[in-house]
Amino acid sequence: MPELPEVETTRRGIAPHLLGARVVEVIVRRRDLRQPVSKSLAAIEGRRITGIRRRAKYLLLEIDDDSTLLIHLGMSGNLRVATAAQPWKSHDHLGITLARGKQLRFHDPRRFGLVLRLTGDLPAHPLLAKLGPEPLEEGFTTAHLAVACAKRSVAIKLVIMDAKVVVGVGNIYASEALFRAGIRPQTMARRLSKPRLAKLVAAIRAVLTEAIADGGTTLRDFLHADGKPGYFKQRLRVYQRTGEPCRVCGTPIRHTVTGQRSTFWCPQCQK
DNA sequence: ACTGGCTCCTGAGGGC
DNA sequence: TGCCCTCAGGAGCCAG
């Protein structure tokens, strides 16, 4: 599924088409996503889209009636800018038609995604209220991560994937960041020294920044708003490279399971 | 308060 | 070819 770089790539792709555009029609073909699509979605018809932000892995479309569309892509979702005339593909669950025939399509085979219309106090919404800092903003510091790791008897990989600690780091970039920081994913969080956590903070920032620059990672479902894939897959150093030589030392990459999720690491480079 | 495990859903890929 | 099993980029919820 889309992690932070894929969601940010999507945001940048759709923004030029959506910003300032008027909504002509909302078409809901399938309502049963992770939560039902908001019944009030049709209320944005005739309204204008005034902003497109990202918080964690959520996209926030700001509407000029002071409501916000909150969109999450789940594991298999993508948004693309099509035309209203284009035929619907299976699992295209929702379309937002804009002026001049453009249409934003929400596509999500597994339906773990979300499309909600929120009104009122946005930061207080239960889906947003407990989120940790953005990894590419100032609030994500070594001191912050150290507090989150203190006394925690879980693998460090699970800590950096915990959205209450830091948002946007999913299963791909968790393995990649830990490789770059030279830390084994299964290391107990409370056993890591401050200098090692500082390396991890820097590694998370670096890997996410590079992935955004490359337009994200396409493994299967993720596509840009224009239908093209992301290219960061070519730069993955450990993810899904079991048995292949480490790009640094040549040792075969290993695979383990941490918290029911696949984990990839180099036994030589990571201690 | 933590921690680990299960769950939602569909499709792809491997083994036999 | 076809069937069955396992696994997949997220994250909320539950029980111990």
PDB file of C-alpha atoms (C1' of nucleotides) in Angstrom:
ATOM      1  CA  MET A   1       0.000   0.000   0.000  1.00  0.00           C
ATOM      2  CA  PRO A   2       0.910   3.496  -0.346  1.00  0.00           C
ATOM      3  CA  GLU A   3       3.171   4.784   2.387  1.00  0.00           C
ATOM      4  CA  LEU A   4       4.029   8.436   2.851  1.00  0.00           C
ATOM      5  CA  PRO A   5       6.023   8.869  -0.396  1.00  0.00           C
ATOM      6  CA  GLU A   6       3.250   7.318  -2.474  1.00  0.00           C
ATOM      7  CA  VAL A   7       0.566   9.452  -0.837  1.00  0.00           C
ATOM      8  CA  GLU A   8       2.676  12.576  -1.263  1.00  0.00           C
ATOM      9  CA  THR A   9       3.317  11.667  -4.914  1.00  0.00           C
ATOM     10  CA  THR A  10      -0.429  11.276  -5.374  1.00  0.00           C
ATOM     11  CA  ARG A  11      -1.051  14.633  -3.738  1.00  0.00           C
ATOM     12  CA  ARG A  12       1.386  16.368  -6.049  1.00  0.00           C
ATOM     13  CA  GLY A  13      -0.084  14.607  -9.061  1.00  0.00           C
ATOM     14  CA  ILE A  14      -3.713  15.493  -8.442  1.00  0.00           C
ATOM     15  CA  ALA A  15      -3.220  18.969  -6.986  1.00  0.00           C
ATOM     16  CA  PRO A  16      -2.797  20.876 -10.282  1.00  0.00           C
ATOM     17  CA  HIS A  17      -6.004  19.329 -11.626  1.00  0.00           C
ATOM     18  CA  LEU A  18      -8.061  19.870  -8.487  1.00  0.00           C
ATOM     19  CA  LEU A  19      -6.930  23.146  -7.025  1.00  0.00           C
ATOM     20  CA  GLY A  20      -9.601  25.781  -7.555  1.00  0.00           C
ATOM     21  CA  ALA A  21     -11.768  23.402  -9.569  1.00  0.00           C
ATOM     22  CA  ARG A  22     -15.518  23.218  -9.107  1.00  0.00           C
ATOM     23  CA  VAL A  23     -17.129  19.854  -8.340  1.00  0.00           C
ATOM     24  CA  VAL A  24     -19.811  19.041 -10.882  1.00  0.00           C
ATOM     25  CA  GLU A  25     -20.879  15.630  -9.667  1.00  0.00           C
ATOM     26  CA  VAL A  26     -19.986  12.955  -7.117  1.00  0.00           C
ATOM     27  CA  ILE A  27     -20.530   9.359  -8.227  1.00  0.00           C
ATOM     28  CA  VAL A  28     -20.378   6.632  -5.590  1.00  0.00           C
ATOM     29  CA  ARG A  29     -20.418   3.181  -7.135  1.00  0.00           C
ATOM     30  CA  ARG A  30     -19.535   1.271  -4.025  1.00  0.00           C
ATOM     31  CA  ARG A  31     -19.963   2.573  -0.520  1.00  0.00           C
ATOM     32  CA  ASP A  32     -18.607  -0.248   1.667  1.00  0.00           C
ATOM     33  CA  LEU A  33     -14.967   0.659   2.186  1.00  0.00           C
ATOM     34  CA  ARG A  34     -13.187   0.329   5.546  1.00  0.00           C
ATOM     35  CA  GLN A  35     -15.899   2.687   6.743  1.00  0.00           C
ATOM     36  CA  PRO A  36     -18.912   3.517   4.577  1.00  0.00           C
ATOM     37  CA  VAL A  37     -18.349   6.455   2.239  1.00  0.00           C
ATOM     38  CA  SER A  38     -20.005   9.502   3.813  1.00  0.00           C
ATOM     39  CA  LYS A  39     -23.647   9.897   2.837  1.00  0.00           C
ATOM     40  CA  SER A  40     -23.158  13.659   2.705  1.00  0.00           C
ATOM     41  CA  LEU A  41     -20.534  13.500  -0.033  1.00  0.00           C
ATOM     42  CA  ALA A  42     -23.003  14.855  -2.591  1.00  0.00           C
ATOM     43  CA  ALA A  43     -23.088  18.091  -0.600  1.00  0.00           C
ATOM     44  CA  ILE A  44     -19.828  19.128  -2.275  1.00  0.00           C
ATOM     45  CA  GLU A  45     -21.473  19.249  -5.702  1.00  0.00           C
ATOM     46  CA  GLY A  46     -21.290  22.834  -6.935  1.00  0.00           C
ATOM     47  CA  ARG A  47     -18.515  23.614  -4.453  1.00  0.00           C
ATOM     48  CA  ARG A  48     -14.902  24.456  -5.144  1.00  0.00           C
ATOM     49  CA  ILE A  49     -11.762  22.596  -4.022  1.00  0.00           C
ATOM     50  CA  THR A  50      -9.540  25.122  -2.273  1.00  0.00           C
ATOM     51  CA  GLY A  51      -6.674  23.033  -0.945  1.00  0.00           C
ATOM     52  CA  ILE A  52      -5.039  19.615  -1.091  1.00  0.00           C
ATOM     53  CA  ARG A  53      -3.004  18.671   1.946  1.00  0.00           C
ATOM     54  CA  ARG A  54      -1.505  15.506   3.337  1.00  0.00           C
ATOM     55  CA  ARG A  55      -1.390  14.439   6.969  1.00  0.00           C
ATOM     56  CA  ALA A  56       0.300  11.088   7.588  1.00  0.00           C
ATOM     57  CA  LYS A  57      -1.105   8.778   4.888  1.00  0.00           C
ATOM     58  CA  TYR A  58      -4.330  10.751   4.642  1.00  0.00           C
ATOM     59  CA  LEU A  59      -5.112  13.145   1.822  1.00  0.00           C
ATOM     60  CA  LEU A  60      -7.249  16.099   2.804  1.00  0.00           C
ATOM     61  CA  LEU A  61      -9.238  17.891   0.113  1.00  0.00           C
ATOM     62  CA  GLU A  62     -10.414  21.227   1.435  1.00  0.00           C
ATOM     63  CA  ILE A  63     -13.794  22.360   0.139  1.00  0.00           C
ATOM     64  CA  ASP A  64     -15.109  25.919   0.162  1.00  0.00           C
ATOM     65  CA  ASP A  65     -18.052  24.975   2.388  1.00  0.00           C
ATOM     66  CA  ASP A  66     -15.546  24.412   5.227  1.00  0.00           C
ATOM     67  CA  SER A  67     -15.783  20.661   4.932  1.00  0.00           C
ATOM     68  CA  THR A  68     -12.829  18.387   4.195  1.00  0.00           C
ATOM     69  CA  LEU A  69     -12.703  15.168   2.236  1.00  0.00           C
ATOM     70  CA  LEU A  70     -10.450  12.729   4.030  1.00  0.00           C
ATOM     71  CA  ILE A  71      -9.104  10.043   1.717  1.00  0.00           C
ATOM     72  CA  HIS A  72      -6.978   7.049   2.698  1.00  0.00           C
ATOM     73  CA  LEU A  73      -5.669   4.633   0.097  1.00  0.00           C
ATOM     74  CA  GLY A  74      -5.464   1.603   2.378  1.00  0.00           C
ATOM     75  CA  MET A  75      -3.279  -1.223   1.054  1.00  0.00           C
ATOM     76  CA  SER A  76      -4.270  -1.207  -2.578  1.00  0.00           C
ATOM     77  CA  GLY A  77      -5.780   2.180  -3.377  1.00  0.00           C
ATOM     78  CA  ASN A  78      -4.882   4.849  -5.871  1.00  0.00           C
ATOM     79  CA  LEU A  79      -6.331   8.071  -7.210  1.00  0.00           C
ATOM     80  CA  ARG A  80      -6.062   9.051 -10.809  1.00  0.00           C
ATOM     81  CA  VAL A  81      -7.234  11.916 -12.913  1.00  0.00           C
ATOM     82  CA  ALA A  82      -9.299  10.580 -15.796  1.00  0.00           C
ATOM     83  CA  THR A  83     -12.070  12.029 -17.921  1.00  0.00           C
ATOM     84  CA  ALA A  84     -15.727  11.451 -17.191  1.00  0.00           C
ATOM     85  CA  ALA A  85     -16.013   9.701 -20.553  1.00  0.00           C
ATOM     86  CA  GLN A  86     -13.428   7.030 -19.758  1.00  0.00           C
ATOM     87  CA  PRO A  87     -14.911   3.601 -18.982  1.00  0.00           C
ATOM     88  CA  TRP A  88     -14.919   2.568 -15.336  1.00  0.00           C
ATOM     89  CA  LYS A  89     -12.529  -0.160 -14.338  1.00  0.00           C
ATOM     90  CA  SER A  90     -13.553  -2.747 -11.818  1.00  0.00           C
ATOM     91  CA  HIS A  91     -12.809  -1.496  -8.281  1.00  0.00           C
ATOM     92  CA  ASP A  92     -13.216   2.136  -9.342  1.00  0.00           C
ATOM     93  CA  HIS A  93     -15.476   2.901  -6.397  1.00  0.00           C
ATOM     94  CA  LEU A  94     -15.892   6.627  -6.637  1.00  0.00           C
ATOM     95  CA  GLY A  95     -15.616   9.479  -9.098  1.00  0.00           C
ATOM     96  CA  ILE A  96     -15.564  13.223  -8.561  1.00  0.00           C
ATOM     97  CA  THR A  97     -16.377  15.016 -11.788  1.00  0.00           C
ATOM     98  CA  LEU A  98     -14.867  18.447 -12.238  1.00  0.00           C
ATOM     99  CA  ALA A  99     -15.476  21.186 -14.751  1.00  0.00           C
ATOM    100  CA  ARG A 100     -14.362  20.495 -18.341  1.00  0.00           C
ATOM    101  CA  GLY A 101     -14.929  16.758 -18.035  1.00  0.00           C
ATOM    102  CA  LYS A 102     -12.086  15.813 -15.745  1.00  0.00           C
ATOM    103  CA  GLN A 103     -12.817  13.200 -13.139  1.00  0.00           C
ATOM    104  CA  LEU A 104     -10.907  12.069 -10.066  1.00  0.00           C
ATOM    105  CA  ARG A 105     -11.284   8.291  -9.697  1.00  0.00           C
ATOM    106  CA  PHE A 106     -10.759   6.384  -6.475  1.00  0.00           C
ATOM    107  CA  HIS A 107      -9.693   2.802  -7.198  1.00  0.00           C
ATOM    108  CA  ASP A 108      -9.155   0.245  -4.421  1.00  0.00           C
ATOM    109  CA  PRO A 109      -9.467  -3.524  -4.980  1.00  0.00           C
ATOM    110  CA  ARG A 110      -9.152  -4.512  -1.341  1.00  0.00           C
ATOM    111  CA  ARG A 111     -11.357  -1.710  -0.059  1.00  0.00           C
ATOM    112  CA  PHE A 112      -9.243  -0.980   3.019  1.00  0.00           C
ATOM    113  CA  GLY A 113      -9.338   2.686   2.019  1.00  0.00           C
ATOM    114  CA  LEU A 114     -11.568   5.508   3.212  1.00  0.00           C
ATOM    115  CA  VAL A 115     -13.443   8.456   1.767  1.00  0.00           C
ATOM    116  CA  LEU A 116     -15.091  10.611   4.404  1.00  0.00           C
ATOM    117  CA  ARG A 117     -16.514  14.119   4.411  1.00  0.00           C
ATOM    118  CA  LEU A 118     -15.614  15.814   7.662  1.00  0.00           C
ATOM    119  CA  THR A 119     -17.012  18.979   9.125  1.00  0.00           C
ATOM    120  CA  GLY A 120     -16.095  20.732  12.337  1.00  0.00           C
ATOM    121  CA  ASP A 121     -12.865  20.508  14.284  1.00  0.00           C
ATOM    122  CA  LEU A 122     -10.553  18.584  11.957  1.00  0.00           C
ATOM    123  CA  PRO A 123      -7.525  18.027  14.245  1.00  0.00           C
ATOM    124  CA  ALA A 124      -9.864  16.625  16.877  1.00  0.00           C
ATOM    125  CA  HIS A 125     -11.229  13.942  14.578  1.00  0.00           C
ATOM    126  CA  PRO A 126     -10.502  10.476  16.013  1.00  0.00           C
ATOM    127  CA  LEU A 127      -8.577   9.402  12.900  1.00  0.00           C
ATOM    128  CA  LEU A 128      -6.246  12.402  13.159  1.00  0.00           C
ATOM    129  CA  ALA A 129      -6.087  13.328  16.831  1.00  0.00           C
ATOM    130  CA  LYS A 130      -3.572  10.737  17.983  1.00  0.00           C
ATOM    131  CA  LEU A 131      -1.130  10.920  15.097  1.00  0.00           C
ATOM    132  CA  GLY A 132       2.536  11.521  15.850  1.00  0.00           C
ATOM    133  CA  PRO A 133       4.774  14.044  14.087  1.00  0.00           C
ATOM    134  CA  GLU A 134       5.428  14.135  10.363  1.00  0.00           C
ATOM    135  CA  PRO A 135       8.812  12.479   9.720  1.00  0.00           C
ATOM    136  CA  LEU A 136       9.951  15.268   7.385  1.00  0.00           C
ATOM    137  CA  GLU A 137       9.026  18.086   9.749  1.00  0.00           C
ATOM    138  CA  GLU A 138      10.758  19.515  12.774  1.00  0.00           C
ATOM    139  CA  GLY A 139       8.749  17.672  15.402  1.00  0.00           C
ATOM    140  CA  PHE A 140      10.396  14.354  14.555  1.00  0.00           C
ATOM    141  CA  THR A 141      13.573  14.526  16.601  1.00  0.00           C
ATOM    142  CA  THR A 142      15.952  12.076  18.235  1.00  0.00           C
ATOM    143  CA  ALA A 143      14.648  13.175  21.626  1.00  0.00           C
ATOM    144  CA  HIS A 144      11.091  12.409  20.548  1.00  0.00           C
ATOM    145  CA  LEU A 145      12.027   8.959  19.258  1.00  0.00           C
ATOM    146  CA  ALA A 146      14.043   8.261  22.411  1.00  0.00           C
ATOM    147  CA  VAL A 147      10.993   8.954  24.584  1.00  0.00           C
ATOM    148  CA  ALA A 148       8.906   6.655  22.397  1.00  0.00           C
ATOM    149  CA  CYS A 149      11.514   3.887  22.693  1.00  0.00           C
ATOM    150  CA  ALA A 150      12.121   4.158  26.416  1.00  0.00           C
ATOM    151  CA  LYS A 151      10.889   1.087  28.296  1.00  0.00           C
ATOM    152  CA  ARG A 152       9.386  -0.388  25.174  1.00  0.00           C
ATOM    153  CA  SER A 153       9.961  -4.111  24.822  1.00  0.00           C
ATOM    154  CA  VAL A 154       9.086  -4.342  21.168  1.00  0.00           C
ATOM    155  CA  ALA A 155      11.126  -4.522  18.002  1.00  0.00           C
ATOM    156  CA  ILE A 156      12.323  -1.111  16.830  1.00  0.00           C
ATOM    157  CA  LYS A 157      10.671  -1.779  13.466  1.00  0.00           C
ATOM    158  CA  LEU A 158       7.262  -1.833  15.124  1.00  0.00           C
ATOM    159  CA  VAL A 159       7.981   1.453  16.922  1.00  0.00           C
ATOM    160  CA  ILE A 160       8.817   3.353  13.743  1.00  0.00           C
ATOM    161  CA  MET A 161       5.728   1.889  12.052  1.00  0.00           C
ATOM    162  CA  ASP A 162       3.512   3.070  14.932  1.00  0.00           C
ATOM    163  CA  ALA A 163       1.629   6.170  13.766  1.00  0.00           C
ATOM    164  CA  LYS A 164       1.420   7.443  17.342  1.00  0.00           C
ATOM    165  CA  VAL A 165       5.230   7.697  17.303  1.00  0.00           C
ATOM    166  CA  VAL A 166       5.829   8.939  13.768  1.00  0.00           C
ATOM    167  CA  VAL A 167       3.486   8.842  10.799  1.00  0.00           C
ATOM    168  CA  GLY A 168       3.947   7.620   7.268  1.00  0.00           C
ATOM    169  CA  VAL A 169       6.547   4.873   7.750  1.00  0.00           C
ATOM    170  CA  GLY A 170       5.103   1.618   6.458  1.00  0.00           C
ATOM    171  CA  ASN A 171       6.517  -1.828   5.877  1.00  0.00           C
ATOM    172  CA  ILE A 172       8.787  -1.018   2.932  1.00  0.00           C
ATOM    173  CA  TYR A 173      10.455   2.091   4.309  1.00  0.00           C
ATOM    174  CA  ALA A 174      10.768   0.679   7.823  1.00  0.00           C
ATOM    175  CA  SER A 175      13.045  -2.076   6.517  1.00  0.00           C
ATOM    176  CA  GLU A 176      14.882   0.341   4.241  1.00  0.00           C
ATOM    177  CA  ALA A 177      15.483   2.947   6.964  1.00  0.00           C
ATOM    178  CA  LEU A 178      16.745   0.342   9.443  1.00  0.00           C
ATOM    179  CA  PHE A 179      19.193  -0.949   6.843  1.00  0.00           C
ATOM    180  CA  ARG A 180      20.541   2.532   6.270  1.00  0.00           C
ATOM    181  CA  ALA A 181      20.867   3.101   9.997  1.00  0.00           C
ATOM    182  CA  GLY A 182      22.683  -0.230  10.488  1.00  0.00           C
ATOM    183  CA  ILE A 183      20.115  -1.448  13.015  1.00  0.00           C
ATOM    184  CA  ARG A 184      18.578  -4.911  13.061  1.00  0.00           C
ATOM    185  CA  PRO A 185      14.785  -4.620  12.781  1.00  0.00           C
ATOM    186  CA  GLN A 186      14.158  -7.017  15.667  1.00  0.00           C
ATOM    187  CA  THR A 187      16.307  -5.038  18.131  1.00  0.00           C
ATOM    188  CA  MET A 188      14.374  -4.233  21.297  1.00  0.00           C
ATOM    189  CA  ALA A 189      13.544  -0.527  21.110  1.00  0.00           C
ATOM    190  CA  ARG A 190      14.686   0.293  24.667  1.00  0.00           C
ATOM    191  CA  ARG A 191      18.160  -1.129  23.995  1.00  0.00           C
ATOM    192  CA  LEU A 192      19.071   1.479  21.377  1.00  0.00           C
ATOM    193  CA  SER A 193      21.437   4.281  22.336  1.00  0.00           C
ATOM    194  CA  LYS A 194      20.737   7.921  21.531  1.00  0.00           C
ATOM    195  CA  PRO A 195      23.402   8.083  18.798  1.00  0.00           C
ATOM    196  CA  ARG A 196      21.893   5.055  17.086  1.00  0.00           C
ATOM    197  CA  LEU A 197      18.418   6.596  17.305  1.00  0.00           C
ATOM    198  CA  ALA A 198      19.836   9.784  15.803  1.00  0.00           C
ATOM    199  CA  LYS A 199      21.092   7.714  12.862  1.00  0.00           C
ATOM    200  CA  LEU A 200      17.656   6.167  12.527  1.00  0.00           C
ATOM    201  CA  VAL A 201      15.903   9.541  12.466  1.00  0.00           C
ATOM    202  CA  ALA A 202      18.281  10.674   9.728  1.00  0.00           C
ATOM    203  CA  ALA A 203      17.790   7.415   7.798  1.00  0.00           C
ATOM    204  CA  ILE A 204      13.985   7.678   7.913  1.00  0.00           C
ATOM    205  CA  ARG A 205      14.179  11.237   6.644  1.00  0.00           C
ATOM    206  CA  ALA A 206      16.622  10.320   3.880  1.00  0.00           C
ATOM    207  CA  VAL A 207      14.778   7.287   2.585  1.00  0.00           C
ATOM    208  CA  LEU A 208      11.403   9.046   2.507  1.00  0.00           C
ATOM    209  CA  THR A 209      12.876  12.111   0.815  1.00  0.00           C
ATOM    210  CA  GLU A 210      14.560  10.011  -1.872  1.00  0.00           C
ATOM    211  CA  ALA A 211      11.435   7.955  -2.436  1.00  0.00           C
ATOM    212  CA  ILE A 212       9.332  11.089  -2.911  1.00  0.00           C
ATOM    213  CA  ALA A 213      11.878  12.378  -5.408  1.00  0.00           C
ATOM    214  CA  ASP A 214      11.524   9.099  -7.310  1.00  0.00           C
ATOM    215  CA  GLY A 215       7.730   9.197  -7.302  1.00  0.00           C
ATOM    216  CA  GLY A 216       7.308   6.434  -4.731  1.00  0.00           C
ATOM    217  CA  THR A 217       7.566   2.642  -4.944  1.00  0.00           C
ATOM    218  CA  THR A 218       5.321   0.630  -7.229  1.00  0.00           C
ATOM    219  CA  LEU A 219       5.111  -3.037  -6.276  1.00  0.00           C
ATOM    220  CA  ARG A 220       1.673  -3.844  -7.621  1.00  0.00           C
ATOM    221  CA  ASP A 221      -1.216  -1.437  -7.265  1.00  0.00           C
ATOM    222  CA  PHE A 222       0.298   1.951  -6.720  1.00  0.00           C
ATOM    223  CA  LEU A 223       0.135   4.307  -9.698  1.00  0.00           C
ATOM    224  CA  HIS A 224       0.505   8.038 -10.029  1.00  0.00           C
ATOM    225  CA  ALA A 225      -2.477  10.240 -10.824  1.00  0.00           C
ATOM    226  CA  ASP A 226      -1.503   9.980 -14.488  1.00  0.00           C
ATOM    227  CA  GLY A 227      -1.309   6.173 -14.366  1.00  0.00           C
ATOM    228  CA  LYS A 228       2.493   5.885 -14.307  1.00  0.00           C
ATOM    229  CA  PRO A 229       4.385   3.837 -11.702  1.00  0.00           C
ATOM    230  CA  GLY A 230       6.912   5.085  -9.138  1.00  0.00           C
ATOM    231  CA  TYR A 231      10.557   4.197  -9.614  1.00  0.00           C
ATOM    232  CA  PHE A 232      11.952   3.862  -6.110  1.00  0.00           C
ATOM    233  CA  LYS A 233      11.641   0.062  -6.366  1.00  0.00           C
ATOM    234  CA  GLN A 234      14.942   0.102  -8.276  1.00  0.00           C
ATOM    235  CA  ARG A 235      16.617   1.688  -5.264  1.00  0.00           C
ATOM    236  CA  LEU A 236      15.326  -0.662  -2.587  1.00  0.00           C
ATOM    237  CA  ARG A 237      18.294  -2.107  -0.729  1.00  0.00           C
ATOM    238  CA  VAL A 238      16.638  -4.887   1.244  1.00  0.00           C
ATOM    239  CA  TYR A 239      12.865  -4.963   0.738  1.00  0.00           C
ATOM    240  CA  GLN A 240      11.808  -8.152  -1.116  1.00  0.00           C
ATOM    241  CA  ARG A 241      15.457  -9.010  -1.830  1.00  0.00           C
ATOM    242  CA  THR A 242      15.639 -12.227   0.220  1.00  0.00           C
ATOM    243  CA  GLY A 243      18.737 -14.221  -0.707  1.00  0.00           C
ATOM    244  CA  GLU A 244      20.055 -11.565  -3.050  1.00  0.00           C
ATOM    245  CA  PRO A 245      23.452 -10.014  -2.274  1.00  0.00           C
ATOM    246  CA  CYS A 246      23.507  -6.958  -0.040  1.00  0.00           C
ATOM    247  CA  ARG A 247      24.356  -3.949  -2.178  1.00  0.00           C
ATOM    248  CA  VAL A 248      26.984  -2.902   0.351  1.00  0.00           C
ATOM    249  CA  CYS A 249      28.709  -6.126   1.475  1.00  0.00           C
ATOM    250  CA  GLY A 250      27.374  -8.923  -0.725  1.00  0.00           C
ATOM    251  CA  THR A 251      25.933 -10.985   2.148  1.00  0.00           C
ATOM    252  CA  PRO A 252      22.582 -12.589   1.245  1.00  0.00           C
ATOM    253  CA  ILE A 253      19.647 -10.517   2.476  1.00  0.00           C
ATOM    254  CA  ARG A 254      17.540 -12.252   5.094  1.00  0.00           C
ATOM    255  CA  HIS A 255      13.807 -12.361   5.643  1.00  0.00           C
ATOM    256  CA  THR A 256      12.072 -12.617   9.007  1.00  0.00           C
ATOM    257  CA  VAL A 257       8.608 -11.857  10.312  1.00  0.00           C
ATOM    258  CA  THR A 258       8.149  -9.091  12.851  1.00  0.00           C
ATOM    259  CA  GLY A 259       4.689  -8.351  14.161  1.00  0.00           C
ATOM    260  CA  GLN A 260       3.102 -10.461  11.397  1.00  0.00           C
ATOM    261  CA  ARG A 261       4.836  -8.373   8.740  1.00  0.00           C
ATOM    262  CA  SER A 262       7.635  -9.361   6.386  1.00  0.00           C
ATOM    263  CA  THR A 263      10.970  -7.851   7.312  1.00  0.00           C
ATOM    264  CA  PHE A 264      14.186  -7.729   5.307  1.00  0.00           C
ATOM    265  CA  TRP A 265      17.693  -7.052   6.577  1.00  0.00           C
ATOM    266  CA  CYS A 266      21.404  -7.672   6.083  1.00  0.00           C
ATOM    267  CA  PRO A 267      22.992  -9.755   8.857  1.00  0.00           C
ATOM    268  CA  GLN A 268      26.387  -8.190   8.166  1.00  0.00           C
ATOM    269  CA  CYS A 269      25.500  -4.499   7.862  1.00  0.00           C
ATOM    270  CA  GLN A 270      22.866  -4.418  10.598  1.00  0.00           C
ATOM    271  CA  LYS A 271      23.687  -5.101  14.244  1.00  0.00           C
TER     272      LYS A 271
ATOM    273  C1'  DA B   1      -0.400   0.382  29.872  1.00  0.00           C
ATOM    274  C1'  DC B   2       1.757  -2.791  26.819  1.00  0.00           C
ATOM    275  C1'  DT B   3       1.982  -6.564  23.642  1.00  0.00           C
ATOM    276  C1'  DG B   4       0.801  -9.852  20.372  1.00  0.00           C
ATOM    277  C1'  DG B   5      -2.674 -11.631  17.408  1.00  0.00           C
ATOM    278  C1'  DC B   6      -6.605 -11.251  14.379  1.00  0.00           C
ATOM    279  C1'  DT B   7      -9.403  -8.943  11.088  1.00  0.00           C
ATOM    280  C1'  DC B   8     -11.350  -6.537   7.045  1.00  0.00           C
ATOM    281  C1'  DC B   9     -10.938  -7.672   1.275  1.00  0.00           C
ATOM    282  C1'  DT B  10      -9.382  -9.091  -3.450  1.00  0.00           C
ATOM    283  C1'  DG B  11      -5.893 -10.717  -6.542  1.00  0.00           C
ATOM    284  C1'  DA B  12      -1.369 -12.543  -7.794  1.00  0.00           C
ATOM    285  C1'  DG B  13       1.858 -16.065  -7.782  1.00  0.00           C
ATOM    286  C1'  DG B  14       3.855 -20.520  -6.599  1.00  0.00           C
ATOM    287  C1'  DG B  15       3.495 -25.516  -5.958  1.00  0.00           C
ATOM    288  C1'  DC B  16       1.498 -29.733  -7.154  1.00  0.00           C
TER     289       DC B  16
ATOM    290  C1'  DT C   1      -4.821 -26.119 -17.126  1.00  0.00           C
ATOM    291  C1'  DG C   2      -6.617 -25.779 -12.658  1.00  0.00           C
ATOM    292  C1'  DC C   3      -6.957 -25.825  -7.802  1.00  0.00           C
ATOM    293  C1'  DC C   4      -5.313 -24.595  -3.338  1.00  0.00           C
ATOM    294  C1'  DC C   5      -2.429 -22.198  -0.353  1.00  0.00           C
ATOM    295  C1'  DT C   6       0.115 -18.079   1.035  1.00  0.00           C
ATOM    296  C1'  DC C   7       1.059 -13.504   0.911  1.00  0.00           C
ATOM    297  C1'  DA C   8       0.492  -8.334   0.001  1.00  0.00           C
ATOM    298  C1'  DG C   9       2.287  -1.256   0.589  1.00  0.00           C
ATOM    299  C1'  DG C  10      -2.660  -0.379   6.607  1.00  0.00           C
ATOM    300  C1'  DA C  11      -4.399   0.015  10.864  1.00  0.00           C
ATOM    301  C1'  DG C  12      -8.263  -0.685  14.254  1.00  0.00           C
ATOM    302  C1'  DC C  13      -9.726  -3.755  17.744  1.00  0.00           C
ATOM    303  C1'  DC C  14      -9.423  -7.353  21.154  1.00  0.00           C
ATOM    304  C1'  DA C  15      -7.861 -10.265  24.923  1.00  0.00           C
ATOM    305  C1'  DG C  16      -4.395 -11.482  28.149  1.00  0.00           C
TER     306       DG C  16
END
